[in-house]
Amino acid sequence: MLSFGTSAFLKLVCLNDRPQRTAIRQRLLSSGGAYDYHRSLRLRAQRYLVRGESMTAIAASIDEIARAPERNSVRVGLERLEIWRTGYAGSILDYGSVTYESPSRLFKVAFAPDFGIQSDDSGVAVHIWNTVQPRLLPEMTYGAISLFRPLYEETDNAPDDLAVLSLREPELYRLSEAGGYADMGADLVARIESTVREVSDELDLPPDGEEHAPEPRP
């Protein structure tokens, strides 16, 4: 079974057909996990939002990141996160993660909120997106996070809403504002399962991925 983190799955569903097939092919052939490029940002975002550390202190730690592209990505991401937070008040909350498994058990996706926030009377579980390419498509974003709503209904501490905070704009995409896009989840999953089967056949691999169980990626 292929395993995805939230950002990796959002990236997959926002790709055009050919690069999407290529990405799935690489997943099926992979025997291990990739470097989590966005972990440095998520850890610092949690220090800022959850632990209440000053952005000045957190920004000073960016120089500890060895890779220049990652340093630059974190720096820009934190700058935009601070701008967003300045204009979006609300108490910070904590929510656990849930994992969705596709109907044919061809892939699974973990939704691990980077933070929760109180918005009016609603508690919102938020995942941070800081990927440059592909562009985050709102309709695909809403369809993807709609998969997790039923799973949270079975938990003790369920958020009222789910969201993706894109630091590219920055923009908060809340499921409650999805309208008809919230019904796209099932079709989205069916398309991904179909592509996994097709690519597995091309590679002469079992479609359930039993011989290849990659670790979750960012």
mmCIF file of C-alpha atoms in Angstrom:
data_model
loop_
_atom_site.group_PDB
_atom_site.id
_atom_site.type_symbol
_atom_site.label_atom_id
_atom_site.label_comp_id
_atom_site.label_asym_id
_atom_site.label_seq_id
_atom_site.Cartn_x
_atom_site.Cartn_y
_atom_site.Cartn_z
ATOM 1 C CA MET A 1 0.000 0.000 0.000
ATOM 2 C CA LEU A 2 1.390 3.393 -0.987
ATOM 3 C CA SER A 3 1.692 5.865 1.878
ATOM 4 C CA PHE A 4 1.417 9.640 1.607
ATOM 5 C CA GLY A 5 1.703 12.548 3.964
ATOM 6 C CA THR A 6 -0.764 15.392 3.489
ATOM 7 C CA SER A 7 1.456 17.654 1.404
ATOM 8 C CA ALA A 8 2.670 14.772 -0.765
ATOM 9 C CA PHE A 9 -0.909 13.763 -1.506
ATOM 10 C CA LEU A 10 -1.963 17.345 -2.249
ATOM 11 C CA LYS A 11 0.993 17.652 -4.602
ATOM 12 C CA LEU A 12 -0.002 14.408 -6.351
ATOM 13 C CA VAL A 13 -3.637 15.348 -6.931
ATOM 14 C CA CYS A 14 -2.684 18.826 -8.190
ATOM 15 C CA LEU A 15 -0.374 17.433 -10.885
ATOM 16 C CA ASN A 16 -1.418 17.003 -14.508
ATOM 17 C CA ASP A 17 -1.938 13.454 -15.775
ATOM 18 C CA ARG A 18 1.556 12.707 -17.092
ATOM 19 C CA PRO A 19 3.566 14.014 -14.107
ATOM 20 C CA GLN A 20 1.021 12.371 -11.812
ATOM 21 C CA ARG A 21 1.678 8.995 -13.441
ATOM 22 C CA THR A 22 5.412 9.603 -13.149
ATOM 23 C CA ALA A 23 5.066 10.425 -9.442
ATOM 24 C CA ILE A 24 3.056 7.250 -8.810
ATOM 25 C CA ARG A 25 5.570 5.209 -10.792
ATOM 26 C CA GLN A 26 8.394 6.557 -8.626
ATOM 27 C CA ARG A 27 6.427 5.712 -5.495
ATOM 28 C CA LEU A 28 5.802 2.155 -6.627
ATOM 29 C CA LEU A 29 9.472 1.628 -7.431
ATOM 30 C CA SER A 30 10.733 3.256 -4.233
ATOM 31 C CA SER A 31 11.853 1.028 -1.384
ATOM 32 C CA GLY A 32 12.272 3.713 1.266
ATOM 33 C CA GLY A 33 11.245 7.137 2.422
ATOM 34 C CA ALA A 34 12.521 10.426 1.027
ATOM 35 C CA TYR A 35 14.009 13.350 2.907
ATOM 36 C CA ASP A 36 11.265 15.398 4.570
ATOM 37 C CA TYR A 37 12.024 18.764 2.981
ATOM 38 C CA HIS A 38 9.317 20.637 4.896
ATOM 39 C CA ARG A 39 9.941 19.217 8.377
ATOM 40 C CA SER A 40 12.198 22.160 9.303
ATOM 41 C CA LEU A 41 9.406 24.608 8.548
ATOM 42 C CA ARG A 42 6.718 22.629 10.359
ATOM 43 C CA LEU A 43 8.831 22.329 13.509
ATOM 44 C CA ARG A 44 9.494 26.072 13.545
ATOM 45 C CA ALA A 45 5.869 26.874 12.780
ATOM 46 C CA GLN A 46 4.839 24.838 15.814
ATOM 47 C CA ARG A 47 7.395 26.654 17.969
ATOM 48 C CA TYR A 48 5.903 29.964 16.853
ATOM 49 C CA LEU A 49 2.215 29.070 16.997
ATOM 50 C CA VAL A 50 1.969 26.363 19.639
ATOM 51 C CA ARG A 51 4.831 27.161 22.005
ATOM 52 C CA GLY A 52 4.589 30.934 21.585
ATOM 53 C CA GLU A 53 8.269 31.538 20.846
ATOM 54 C CA SER A 54 9.180 34.845 19.239
ATOM 55 C CA MET A 55 9.663 34.886 15.481
ATOM 56 C CA THR A 56 12.980 36.667 16.034
ATOM 57 C CA ALA A 57 14.370 33.727 18.020
ATOM 58 C CA ILE A 58 12.985 31.177 15.575
ATOM 59 C CA ALA A 59 14.318 33.032 12.535
ATOM 60 C CA ALA A 60 17.798 33.019 14.098
ATOM 61 C CA SER A 61 17.748 29.216 14.011
ATOM 62 C CA ILE A 62 17.266 29.078 10.238
ATOM 63 C CA ASP A 63 21.019 29.301 9.679
ATOM 64 C CA GLU A 64 21.311 25.871 11.298
ATOM 65 C CA ILE A 65 19.669 24.313 8.209
ATOM 66 C CA ALA A 66 22.442 22.893 6.028
ATOM 67 C CA ARG A 67 20.801 23.041 2.589
ATOM 68 C CA ALA A 68 20.486 26.504 1.041
ATOM 69 C CA PRO A 69 17.232 25.858 -0.869
ATOM 70 C CA GLU A 70 15.641 24.501 2.303
ATOM 71 C CA ARG A 71 16.881 27.489 4.320
ATOM 72 C CA ASN A 72 15.369 29.888 1.808
ATOM 73 C CA SER A 73 12.082 27.973 1.720
ATOM 74 C CA VAL A 74 11.821 28.023 5.515
ATOM 75 C CA ARG A 75 12.694 31.714 5.703
ATOM 76 C CA VAL A 76 10.045 32.714 3.171
ATOM 77 C CA GLY A 77 7.503 30.342 4.710
ATOM 78 C CA LEU A 78 7.971 31.760 8.212
ATOM 79 C CA GLU A 79 7.733 35.327 6.944
ATOM 80 C CA ARG A 80 4.411 34.551 5.297
ATOM 81 C CA LEU A 81 3.204 32.593 8.308
ATOM 82 C CA GLU A 82 3.843 35.621 10.527
ATOM 83 C CA ILE A 83 1.928 37.856 8.116
ATOM 84 C CA TRP A 84 -0.992 35.436 8.086
ATOM 85 C CA ARG A 85 -1.040 35.053 11.863
ATOM 86 C CA THR A 86 -0.963 38.824 12.381
ATOM 87 C CA GLY A 87 -4.221 39.125 10.452
ATOM 88 C CA TYR A 88 -5.846 35.916 11.720
ATOM 89 C CA ALA A 89 -6.465 35.988 15.446
ATOM 90 C CA GLY A 90 -7.620 32.996 17.438
ATOM 91 C CA SER A 91 -6.468 30.698 20.218
ATOM 92 C CA ILE A 92 -4.167 27.867 19.183
ATOM 93 C CA LEU A 93 -5.603 24.373 19.666
ATOM 94 C CA ASP A 94 -4.257 20.834 19.448
ATOM 95 C CA TYR A 95 -5.693 18.007 17.339
ATOM 96 C CA GLY A 96 -4.469 14.511 16.630
ATOM 97 C CA SER A 97 -3.847 12.928 13.245
ATOM 98 C CA VAL A 98 -6.020 10.531 11.238
ATOM 99 C CA THR A 99 -5.221 8.230 8.322
ATOM 100 C CA TYR A 100 -7.442 7.559 5.320
ATOM 101 C CA GLU A 101 -7.221 4.251 3.420
ATOM 102 C CA SER A 102 -8.569 4.037 -0.132
ATOM 103 C CA PRO A 103 -11.438 1.562 -0.735
ATOM 104 C CA SER A 104 -9.203 -0.982 -2.495
ATOM 105 C CA ARG A 105 -6.376 -0.407 -0.014
ATOM 106 C CA LEU A 106 -4.042 0.792 -2.767
ATOM 107 C CA PHE A 107 -2.911 3.862 -0.855
ATOM 108 C CA LYS A 108 -3.296 5.651 2.460
ATOM 109 C CA VAL A 109 -2.966 9.306 3.412
ATOM 110 C CA ALA A 110 -2.174 10.721 6.846
ATOM 111 C CA PHE A 111 -3.631 14.080 7.844
ATOM 112 C CA ALA A 112 -1.434 15.443 10.626
ATOM 113 C CA PRO A 113 -2.471 18.985 11.606
ATOM 114 C CA ASP A 114 0.444 21.311 12.205
ATOM 115 C CA PHE A 115 -1.787 23.291 14.560
ATOM 116 C CA GLY A 116 -5.403 23.991 15.407
ATOM 117 C CA ILE A 117 -6.983 27.417 15.711
ATOM 118 C CA GLN A 118 -10.183 28.788 17.181
ATOM 119 C CA SER A 119 -12.144 30.694 14.553
ATOM 120 C CA ASP A 120 -15.365 32.243 15.872
ATOM 121 C CA ASP A 121 -17.137 29.241 17.415
ATOM 122 C CA SER A 122 -15.236 26.634 15.406
ATOM 123 C CA GLY A 123 -12.057 24.711 16.079
ATOM 124 C CA VAL A 124 -10.087 24.274 12.837
ATOM 125 C CA ALA A 125 -7.376 21.642 12.293
ATOM 126 C CA VAL A 126 -4.806 23.110 9.907
ATOM 127 C CA HIS A 127 -2.108 21.590 7.696
ATOM 128 C CA ILE A 128 0.589 23.941 6.368
ATOM 129 C CA TRP A 129 1.432 23.870 2.639
ATOM 130 C CA ASN A 130 4.667 25.518 1.469
ATOM 131 C CA THR A 131 5.353 23.741 -1.834
ATOM 132 C CA VAL A 132 6.179 25.964 -4.825
ATOM 133 C CA GLN A 133 5.187 23.564 -7.604
ATOM 134 C CA PRO A 134 2.625 22.467 -8.525
ATOM 135 C CA ARG A 135 0.220 25.298 -7.758
ATOM 136 C CA LEU A 136 -2.259 24.324 -5.071
ATOM 137 C CA LEU A 137 -5.670 23.877 -6.722
ATOM 138 C CA PRO A 138 -8.551 24.801 -4.382
ATOM 139 C CA GLU A 139 -10.950 22.200 -5.816
ATOM 140 C CA MET A 140 -8.412 19.390 -5.366
ATOM 141 C CA THR A 141 -7.496 20.673 -1.917
ATOM 142 C CA TYR A 142 -11.101 20.624 -0.739
ATOM 143 C CA GLY A 143 -11.691 17.188 -2.240
ATOM 144 C CA ALA A 144 -8.590 15.792 -0.557
ATOM 145 C CA ILE A 145 -9.248 17.098 2.958
ATOM 146 C CA SER A 146 -12.906 16.036 2.750
ATOM 147 C CA LEU A 147 -11.626 12.447 3.011
ATOM 148 C CA PHE A 148 -10.637 13.045 6.641
ATOM 149 C CA ARG A 149 -13.878 14.535 7.943
ATOM 150 C CA PRO A 150 -15.600 11.145 8.601
ATOM 151 C CA LEU A 151 -12.483 9.842 10.339
ATOM 152 C CA TYR A 152 -12.443 12.723 12.801
ATOM 153 C CA GLU A 153 -16.086 12.113 13.655
ATOM 154 C CA GLU A 154 -14.944 8.884 15.311
ATOM 155 C CA THR A 155 -12.398 10.635 17.575
ATOM 156 C CA ASP A 156 -12.869 12.156 21.031
ATOM 157 C CA ASN A 157 -11.371 15.543 20.191
ATOM 158 C CA ALA A 158 -12.781 16.237 16.729
ATOM 159 C CA PRO A 159 -12.249 19.621 15.068
ATOM 160 C CA ASP A 160 -15.260 21.453 13.690
ATOM 161 C CA ASP A 161 -13.462 22.184 10.448
ATOM 162 C CA LEU A 162 -10.386 21.147 8.445
ATOM 163 C CA ALA A 163 -8.134 23.449 6.469
ATOM 164 C CA VAL A 164 -4.945 23.819 4.479
ATOM 165 C CA LEU A 165 -2.936 26.992 5.026
ATOM 166 C CA SER A 166 -1.059 27.755 1.834
ATOM 167 C CA LEU A 167 1.878 29.997 2.641
ATOM 168 C CA ARG A 168 2.315 30.732 -1.055
ATOM 169 C CA GLU A 169 -0.465 33.369 -0.946
ATOM 170 C CA PRO A 170 -1.013 33.085 2.093
ATOM 171 C CA GLU A 171 -4.547 31.677 2.053
ATOM 172 C CA LEU A 172 -6.520 29.429 4.403
ATOM 173 C CA TYR A 173 -8.612 26.870 2.513
ATOM 174 C CA ARG A 174 -11.348 25.719 4.899
ATOM 175 C CA LEU A 175 -13.458 22.677 4.126
ATOM 176 C CA SER A 176 -16.545 24.493 5.410
ATOM 177 C CA GLU A 177 -16.116 26.962 2.541
ATOM 178 C CA ALA A 178 -15.702 24.309 -0.162
ATOM 179 C CA GLY A 179 -19.259 24.277 -1.460
ATOM 180 C CA GLY A 180 -19.694 21.582 -4.106
ATOM 181 C CA TYR A 181 -15.966 20.879 -4.186
ATOM 182 C CA ALA A 182 -16.310 18.999 -0.905
ATOM 183 C CA ASP A 183 -18.061 16.207 -2.851
ATOM 184 C CA MET A 184 -15.060 15.595 -5.117
ATOM 185 C CA GLY A 185 -13.244 13.325 -2.686
ATOM 186 C CA ALA A 186 -14.669 10.015 -3.908
ATOM 187 C CA ASP A 187 -13.979 10.817 -7.579
ATOM 188 C CA LEU A 188 -10.472 11.966 -6.725
ATOM 189 C CA VAL A 189 -9.745 8.694 -4.916
ATOM 190 C CA ALA A 190 -11.191 6.628 -7.766
ATOM 191 C CA ARG A 191 -8.899 8.359 -10.275
ATOM 192 C CA ILE A 192 -5.808 7.820 -8.138
ATOM 193 C CA GLU A 193 -6.661 4.151 -7.581
ATOM 194 C CA SER A 194 -7.192 3.689 -11.315
ATOM 195 C CA THR A 195 -3.820 5.245 -12.085
ATOM 196 C CA VAL A 196 -2.073 3.125 -9.437
ATOM 197 C CA ARG A 197 -3.535 -0.016 -11.060
ATOM 198 C CA GLU A 198 -2.515 1.077 -14.555
ATOM 199 C CA VAL A 199 1.039 1.960 -13.573
ATOM 200 C CA SER A 200 1.351 -1.243 -11.517
ATOM 201 C CA ASP A 201 0.351 -3.239 -14.592
ATOM 202 C CA GLU A 202 2.940 -1.397 -16.701
ATOM 203 C CA LEU A 203 5.610 -2.232 -14.140
ATOM 204 C CA ASP A 204 4.307 -5.781 -13.682
ATOM 205 C CA LEU A 205 3.868 -5.143 -9.977
ATOM 206 C CA PRO A 206 1.045 -6.287 -7.695
ATOM 207 C CA PRO A 207 -1.355 -3.303 -7.527
ATOM 208 C CA ASP A 208 -1.708 -3.603 -3.760
ATOM 209 C CA GLY A 209 1.950 -2.591 -3.402
ATOM 210 C CA GLU A 210 2.774 -5.487 -1.055
ATOM 211 C CA GLU A 211 6.318 -5.702 -2.394
ATOM 212 C CA HIS A 212 6.841 -1.963 -2.051
ATOM 213 C CA ALA A 213 5.726 -0.179 1.102
ATOM 214 C CA PRO A 214 7.256 3.323 1.013
ATOM 215 C CA GLU A 215 7.340 5.387 4.157
ATOM 216 C CA PRO A 216 5.164 8.537 4.299
ATOM 217 C CA ARG A 217 6.683 11.542 2.571
ATOM 218 C CA PRO A 218 6.033 15.242 3.056
#
